[in-house]
PDB file of C-alpha atoms and ligand atoms in Angstrom:
ATOM      1  CA  MET A   1     -13.119  32.427 -21.600  1.00  0.00           C
ATOM      2  CA  ALA A   2     -10.823  29.410 -21.402  1.00  0.00           C
ATOM      3  CA  TYR A   3     -11.508  28.623 -17.732  1.00  0.00           C
ATOM      4  CA  ARG A   4     -15.235  28.196 -18.401  1.00  0.00           C
ATOM      5  CA  LYS A   5     -14.453  25.302 -20.730  1.00  0.00           C
ATOM      6  CA  ILE A   6     -12.807  23.271 -17.954  1.00  0.00           C
ATOM      7  CA  ARG A   7     -14.782  20.880 -15.762  1.00  0.00           C
ATOM      8  CA  ILE A   8     -13.332  18.900 -12.868  1.00  0.00           C
ATOM      9  CA  VAL A   9     -15.130  15.710 -11.855  1.00  0.00           C
ATOM     10  CA  LYS A  10     -14.438  12.747  -9.606  1.00  0.00           C
ATOM     11  CA  GLY A  11     -14.963   9.361 -11.191  1.00  0.00           C
ATOM     12  CA  ASP A  12     -14.056   6.676 -13.679  1.00  0.00           C
ATOM     13  CA  ILE A  13     -12.977   7.963 -17.088  1.00  0.00           C
ATOM     14  CA  THR A  14     -14.285   4.844 -18.854  1.00  0.00           C
ATOM     15  CA  LYS A  15     -17.823   6.083 -18.079  1.00  0.00           C
ATOM     16  CA  ILE A  16     -17.338   9.527 -19.653  1.00  0.00           C
ATOM     17  CA  LYS A  17     -19.171  10.331 -22.852  1.00  0.00           C
ATOM     18  CA  ALA A  18     -16.826  12.660 -24.716  1.00  0.00           C
ATOM     19  CA  ASP A  19     -15.439  12.891 -28.238  1.00  0.00           C
ATOM     20  CA  ALA A  20     -12.195  11.535 -26.773  1.00  0.00           C
ATOM     21  CA  ILE A  21     -10.945  10.215 -23.472  1.00  0.00           C
ATOM     22  CA  VAL A  22      -7.209  10.182 -22.852  1.00  0.00           C
ATOM     23  CA  ASN A  23      -5.393   7.066 -21.722  1.00  0.00           C
ATOM     24  CA  ALA A  24      -2.239   7.180 -19.596  1.00  0.00           C
ATOM     25  CA  ALA A  25      -0.615   4.459 -21.689  1.00  0.00           C
ATOM     26  CA  ASN A  26       2.904   3.087 -21.739  1.00  0.00           C
ATOM     27  CA  SER A  27       5.217   3.285 -24.735  1.00  0.00           C
ATOM     28  CA  SER A  28       4.433  -0.276 -25.885  1.00  0.00           C
ATOM     29  CA  LEU A  29       0.755   0.724 -26.348  1.00  0.00           C
ATOM     30  CA  LEU A  30      -0.120  -2.870 -25.545  1.00  0.00           C
ATOM     31  CA  GLY A  31      -1.942  -2.294 -22.286  1.00  0.00           C
ATOM     32  CA  GLY A  32      -0.979  -2.087 -18.636  1.00  0.00           C
ATOM     33  CA  GLY A  33      -2.408  -1.440 -15.183  1.00  0.00           C
ATOM     34  CA  GLY A  34      -4.278   1.514 -13.730  1.00  0.00           C
ATOM     35  CA  VAL A  35      -6.399   3.585 -16.068  1.00  0.00           C
ATOM     36  CA  ASP A  36      -4.865   1.826 -19.093  1.00  0.00           C
ATOM     37  CA  GLY A  37      -6.123  -1.558 -17.901  1.00  0.00           C
ATOM     38  CA  ALA A  38      -9.548  -0.116 -17.085  1.00  0.00           C
ATOM     39  CA  ILE A  39      -9.903   1.427 -20.577  1.00  0.00           C
ATOM     40  CA  HIS A  40      -8.937  -1.776 -22.409  1.00  0.00           C
ATOM     41  CA  ARG A  41     -11.167  -3.918 -20.151  1.00  0.00           C
ATOM     42  CA  ALA A  42     -14.210  -1.699 -20.607  1.00  0.00           C
ATOM     43  CA  GLY A  43     -13.597  -0.847 -24.272  1.00  0.00           C
ATOM     44  CA  GLY A  44     -12.923  -4.359 -25.533  1.00  0.00           C
ATOM     45  CA  PRO A  45     -10.480  -5.741 -28.123  1.00  0.00           C
ATOM     46  CA  ASP A  46     -10.979  -3.139 -30.870  1.00  0.00           C
ATOM     47  CA  ILE A  47      -8.823  -0.643 -28.993  1.00  0.00           C
ATOM     48  CA  LEU A  48      -5.911  -3.079 -28.725  1.00  0.00           C
ATOM     49  CA  ASN A  49      -6.260  -3.989 -32.392  1.00  0.00           C
ATOM     50  CA  ASP A  50      -5.881  -0.324 -33.352  1.00  0.00           C
ATOM     51  CA  CYS A  51      -2.912  -0.024 -30.979  1.00  0.00           C
ATOM     52  CA  ARG A  52      -1.247  -3.045 -32.586  1.00  0.00           C
ATOM     53  CA  ALA A  53      -1.671  -1.460 -36.027  1.00  0.00           C
ATOM     54  CA  ILE A  54      -0.016   1.735 -34.768  1.00  0.00           C
ATOM     55  CA  VAL A  55       2.845  -0.277 -33.257  1.00  0.00           C
ATOM     56  CA  ALA A  56       3.327  -2.109 -36.559  1.00  0.00           C
ATOM     57  CA  ARG A  57       3.420   1.219 -38.379  1.00  0.00           C
ATOM     58  CA  GLN A  58       5.521   3.366 -36.057  1.00  0.00           C
ATOM     59  CA  GLY A  59       6.769   1.103 -33.275  1.00  0.00           C
ATOM     60  CA  GLY A  60       4.951   2.349 -30.168  1.00  0.00           C
ATOM     61  CA  CYS A  61       4.688   5.853 -28.755  1.00  0.00           C
ATOM     62  CA  LYS A  62       7.429   7.979 -27.209  1.00  0.00           C
ATOM     63  CA  THR A  63       7.041   9.667 -23.813  1.00  0.00           C
ATOM     64  CA  GLY A  64       5.143  12.935 -24.249  1.00  0.00           C
ATOM     65  CA  ASN A  65       3.602  11.915 -27.581  1.00  0.00           C
ATOM     66  CA  ALA A  66       0.036  10.799 -28.335  1.00  0.00           C
ATOM     67  CA  VAL A  67      -1.830   8.542 -30.769  1.00  0.00           C
ATOM     68  CA  ILE A  68      -5.546   8.052 -31.424  1.00  0.00           C
ATOM     69  CA  THR A  69      -7.687   4.909 -31.721  1.00  0.00           C
ATOM     70  CA  THR A  70     -11.306   3.859 -31.632  1.00  0.00           C
ATOM     71  CA  ALA A  71     -12.959   3.713 -28.219  1.00  0.00           C
ATOM     72  CA  GLY A  72     -14.522   0.300 -28.908  1.00  0.00           C
ATOM     73  CA  ARG A  73     -17.473  -0.272 -26.587  1.00  0.00           C
ATOM     74  CA  LEU A  74     -16.827   2.824 -24.450  1.00  0.00           C
ATOM     75  CA  PRO A  75     -19.340   5.693 -24.449  1.00  0.00           C
ATOM     76  CA  ALA A  76     -16.558   7.976 -25.736  1.00  0.00           C
ATOM     77  CA  LYS A  77     -15.898   8.109 -29.492  1.00  0.00           C
ATOM     78  CA  HIS A  78     -12.100   7.876 -29.451  1.00  0.00           C
ATOM     79  CA  VAL A  79      -9.230   7.081 -27.115  1.00  0.00           C
ATOM     80  CA  ILE A  80      -6.144   9.262 -27.275  1.00  0.00           C
ATOM     81  CA  HIS A  81      -3.217   7.321 -25.829  1.00  0.00           C
ATOM     82  CA  THR A  82      -0.403   9.399 -24.404  1.00  0.00           C
ATOM     83  CA  VAL A  83       2.699   8.225 -22.579  1.00  0.00           C
ATOM     84  CA  GLY A  84       3.475  10.161 -19.406  1.00  0.00           C
ATOM     85  CA  PRO A  85       6.947  10.433 -17.908  1.00  0.00           C
ATOM     86  CA  VAL A  86       8.008   8.210 -15.018  1.00  0.00           C
ATOM     87  CA  TRP A  87       8.903  10.516 -12.081  1.00  0.00           C
ATOM     88  CA  ASN A  88      12.596  10.142 -11.486  1.00  0.00           C
ATOM     89  CA  GLY A  89      13.449  12.995  -9.117  1.00  0.00           C
ATOM     90  CA  GLY A  90      12.487  15.889 -11.374  1.00  0.00           C
ATOM     91  CA  ASP A  91      15.799  16.502 -13.174  1.00  0.00           C
ATOM     92  CA  ASN A  92      14.967  14.298 -16.108  1.00  0.00           C
ATOM     93  CA  ASN A  93      12.715  16.606 -18.096  1.00  0.00           C
ATOM     94  CA  GLU A  94       9.613  15.237 -16.341  1.00  0.00           C
ATOM     95  CA  VAL A  95       7.797  18.604 -16.226  1.00  0.00           C
ATOM     96  CA  THR A  96       8.201  19.307 -19.951  1.00  0.00           C
ATOM     97  CA  LEU A  97       7.299  15.748 -20.882  1.00  0.00           C
ATOM     98  CA  LEU A  98       4.088  15.832 -18.828  1.00  0.00           C
ATOM     99  CA  ALA A  99       3.094  19.179 -20.399  1.00  0.00           C
ATOM    100  CA  ASN A 100       3.801  17.625 -23.824  1.00  0.00           C
ATOM    101  CA  CYS A 101       1.296  14.827 -23.051  1.00  0.00           C
ATOM    102  CA  TYR A 102      -1.514  17.322 -22.475  1.00  0.00           C
ATOM    103  CA  ARG A 103      -0.566  19.563 -25.403  1.00  0.00           C
ATOM    104  CA  HIS A 104      -0.079  16.735 -27.905  1.00  0.00           C
ATOM    105  CA  SER A 105      -3.386  15.125 -26.845  1.00  0.00           C
ATOM    106  CA  LEU A 106      -5.219  18.416 -27.369  1.00  0.00           C
ATOM    107  CA  GLU A 107      -3.499  18.936 -30.738  1.00  0.00           C
ATOM    108  CA  LEU A 108      -4.569  15.471 -31.816  1.00  0.00           C
ATOM    109  CA  ALA A 109      -8.162  16.216 -30.754  1.00  0.00           C
ATOM    110  CA  SER A 110      -8.112  19.441 -32.791  1.00  0.00           C
ATOM    111  CA  ARG A 111      -6.674  17.682 -35.829  1.00  0.00           C
ATOM    112  CA  HIS A 112      -9.539  15.162 -35.676  1.00  0.00           C
ATOM    113  CA  HIS A 113     -12.179  17.878 -35.121  1.00  0.00           C
ATOM    114  CA  LEU A 114     -13.041  16.603 -31.642  1.00  0.00           C
ATOM    115  CA  ALA A 115     -14.655  19.201 -29.408  1.00  0.00           C
ATOM    116  CA  THR A 116     -14.791  17.483 -26.010  1.00  0.00           C
ATOM    117  CA  ILE A 117     -11.901  15.664 -24.356  1.00  0.00           C
ATOM    118  CA  ALA A 118     -11.483  14.036 -20.935  1.00  0.00           C
ATOM    119  CA  PHE A 119      -8.136  13.535 -19.177  1.00  0.00           C
ATOM    120  CA  PRO A 120      -7.108  11.359 -16.226  1.00  0.00           C
ATOM    121  CA  ASN A 121      -4.306  12.580 -13.926  1.00  0.00           C
ATOM    122  CA  ILE A 122      -1.518  11.363 -16.203  1.00  0.00           C
ATOM    123  CA  SER A 123       1.624   9.911 -14.555  1.00  0.00           C
ATOM    124  CA  THR A 124       0.290  10.256 -10.986  1.00  0.00           C
ATOM    125  CA  GLY A 125      -0.309   6.535 -10.454  1.00  0.00           C
ATOM    126  CA  ILE A 126       2.244   3.844 -11.233  1.00  0.00           C
ATOM    127  CA  TYR A 127       4.601   6.525 -12.639  1.00  0.00           C
ATOM    128  CA  HIS A 128       4.713   8.380  -9.264  1.00  0.00           C
ATOM    129  CA  PHE A 129       4.646  11.973 -10.533  1.00  0.00           C
ATOM    130  CA  PRO A 130       3.904  14.248  -7.507  1.00  0.00           C
ATOM    131  CA  LYS A 131       0.174  14.986  -7.677  1.00  0.00           C
ATOM    132  CA  GLU A 132       0.259  18.657  -6.699  1.00  0.00           C
ATOM    133  CA  LEU A 133       2.888  19.491  -9.323  1.00  0.00           C
ATOM    134  CA  ALA A 134       1.095  17.368 -11.933  1.00  0.00           C
ATOM    135  CA  ALA A 135      -2.173  19.248 -11.282  1.00  0.00           C
ATOM    136  CA  SER A 136      -0.501  22.608 -11.943  1.00  0.00           C
ATOM    137  CA  ILE A 137       1.168  21.388 -15.150  1.00  0.00           C
ATOM    138  CA  ALA A 138      -2.080  19.858 -16.430  1.00  0.00           C
ATOM    139  CA  MET A 139      -4.107  23.007 -15.717  1.00  0.00           C
ATOM    140  CA  ASN A 140      -1.596  25.499 -17.103  1.00  0.00           C
ATOM    141  CA  THR A 141      -1.062  23.513 -20.289  1.00  0.00           C
ATOM    142  CA  ILE A 142      -4.804  23.096 -20.871  1.00  0.00           C
ATOM    143  CA  VAL A 143      -5.602  26.763 -20.197  1.00  0.00           C
ATOM    144  CA  THR A 144      -2.804  27.941 -22.503  1.00  0.00           C
ATOM    145  CA  TYR A 145      -4.069  25.650 -25.259  1.00  0.00           C
ATOM    146  CA  LEU A 146      -7.693  26.762 -24.851  1.00  0.00           C
ATOM    147  CA  GLU A 147      -6.672  30.408 -24.951  1.00  0.00           C
ATOM    148  CA  GLU A 148      -4.917  29.857 -28.265  1.00  0.00           C
ATOM    149  CA  HIS A 149      -7.430  27.468 -29.904  1.00  0.00           C
ATOM    150  CA  SER A 150     -11.176  28.011 -29.932  1.00  0.00           C
ATOM    151  CA  ASP A 151     -12.142  24.640 -31.463  1.00  0.00           C
ATOM    152  CA  ILE A 152     -12.112  22.659 -28.204  1.00  0.00           C
ATOM    153  CA  GLU A 153     -15.407  23.242 -26.386  1.00  0.00           C
ATOM    154  CA  GLU A 154     -14.870  21.331 -23.170  1.00  0.00           C
ATOM    155  CA  VAL A 155     -12.003  19.720 -21.270  1.00  0.00           C
ATOM    156  CA  ILE A 156     -13.028  17.393 -18.449  1.00  0.00           C
ATOM    157  CA  LEU A 157     -10.457  16.516 -15.797  1.00  0.00           C
ATOM    158  CA  VAL A 158     -11.501  13.154 -14.385  1.00  0.00           C
ATOM    159  CA  CYS A 159      -9.950  12.579 -10.974  1.00  0.00           C
ATOM    160  CA  TYR A 160     -10.147   9.018  -9.707  1.00  0.00           C
ATOM    161  CA  ASP A 161      -8.818   9.606  -6.205  1.00  0.00           C
ATOM    162  CA  ASP A 162      -9.533  12.283  -3.582  1.00  0.00           C
ATOM    163  CA  GLU A 163      -5.988  13.600  -3.487  1.00  0.00           C
ATOM    164  CA  ASN A 164      -5.902  14.345  -7.217  1.00  0.00           C
ATOM    165  CA  LEU A 165      -9.371  15.880  -6.972  1.00  0.00           C
ATOM    166  CA  ARG A 166      -8.272  18.139  -4.102  1.00  0.00           C
ATOM    167  CA  TYR A 167      -5.076  19.347  -5.824  1.00  0.00           C
ATOM    168  CA  THR A 168      -6.829  19.877  -9.145  1.00  0.00           C
ATOM    169  CA  GLU A 169      -9.703  21.869  -7.629  1.00  0.00           C
ATOM    170  CA  GLN A 170      -7.312  23.809  -5.414  1.00  0.00           C
ATOM    171  CA  TYR A 171      -5.103  24.823  -8.344  1.00  0.00           C
ATOM    172  CA  TYR A 172      -8.104  25.788 -10.458  1.00  0.00           C
ATOM    173  CA  ASN A 173      -9.676  27.873  -7.673  1.00  0.00           C
ATOM    174  CA  GLN A 174      -6.453  29.659  -6.743  1.00  0.00           C
ATOM    175  CA  HIS A 175      -4.804  30.254 -10.097  1.00  0.00           C
ATOM    176  CA  ILE A 176      -7.272  30.047 -12.970  1.00  0.00           C
TER     177      ILE A 176
HETATM  178  P1  ADP B   1       0.563   6.324 -14.890  1.00  0.00           P
HETATM  179  O1  ADP B   1       1.338   5.109 -15.277  1.00  0.00           O
HETATM  180  O2  ADP B   1       0.580   7.396 -15.966  1.00  0.00           O
HETATM  181  O3  ADP B   1       0.923   6.830 -13.543  1.00  0.00           O
HETATM  182  P2  ADP B   1      -1.911   5.148 -13.824  1.00  0.00           P
HETATM  183  O4  ADP B   1      -3.013   4.532 -14.567  1.00  0.00           O
HETATM  184  O5  ADP B   1      -1.144   4.280 -12.878  1.00  0.00           O
HETATM  185  O6  ADP B   1      -0.947   5.826 -14.920  1.00  0.00           O
HETATM  186  O7  ADP B   1      -2.434   6.383 -13.004  1.00  0.00           O
HETATM  187  C1  ADP B   1      -2.812   7.622 -13.559  1.00  0.00           C
HETATM  188  C2  ADP B   1      -3.994   8.155 -12.790  1.00  0.00           C
HETATM  189  O8  ADP B   1      -5.166   7.508 -13.249  1.00  0.00           O
HETATM  190  C3  ADP B   1      -3.924   7.913 -11.296  1.00  0.00           C
HETATM  191  O9  ADP B   1      -4.176   9.122 -10.625  1.00  0.00           O
HETATM  192  C4  ADP B   1      -5.050   6.910 -11.032  1.00  0.00           C
HETATM  193  O10 ADP B   1      -5.666   7.160  -9.779  1.00  0.00           O
HETATM  194  C5  ADP B   1      -5.999   7.237 -12.155  1.00  0.00           C
HETATM  195  N1  ADP B   1      -6.962   6.185 -12.535  1.00  0.00           N
HETATM  196  C6  ADP B   1      -6.917   4.853 -12.353  1.00  0.00           C
HETATM  197  N2  ADP B   1      -8.020   4.259 -12.860  1.00  0.00           N
HETATM  198  C7  ADP B   1      -8.785   5.262 -13.383  1.00  0.00           C
HETATM  199  C8  ADP B   1     -10.054   5.327 -14.034  1.00  0.00           C
HETATM  200  N3  ADP B   1     -10.775   4.219 -14.274  1.00  0.00           N
HETATM  201  N4  ADP B   1     -10.525   6.547 -14.418  1.00  0.00           N
HETATM  202  C9  ADP B   1      -9.818   7.670 -14.207  1.00  0.00           C
HETATM  203  N5  ADP B   1      -8.612   7.680 -13.600  1.00  0.00           N
HETATM  204  C10 ADP B   1      -8.101   6.490 -13.190  1.00  0.00           C
END
């Protein structure tokens, strides 16, 4: 059952021991604020070195896409960097692009034979995506993926703030 593989926790994603944690990166892949800054600070320079190599190879990461690097000093094994959409009113493909972030991150985990993956609430910080809508998109995309792929054993949703925690738990309890 897909829903049994989902865990919702409150906390700091840099502390999570999973096969991969997901970073809400920006398209430059060269670091930023919020969860991105926290991951690079805690993980050390190896993560940025891998990001630079990816940039040299493919020139950054488009919104909705994902790339994978080492996790450096973090307890996780890998960091999957995905670029969420900036909320711009809702008529600019934001919903599809946010769903793409979750789906592409999960696909990348599968391709690398990673069984446990932790997500932050992508786009709900500096990128201002409405948190309630983001929680529903995250949950529906994850559940759909888990129903279609049995290789992922656990998806952890790591909520940093109370509002994201409330919306995520509420959506899970009411709809999943
Ligand atoms: P974005 O640019 O995609 O909006 P942010 O990093 O600004 O990215 O915010 C995304 C979410 O990550 C926000 O809900 C924020 O509260 C959360 N966040 C910030 N720091 C951490 C952390 N250390 N662990 C988990 N989530 C975090």
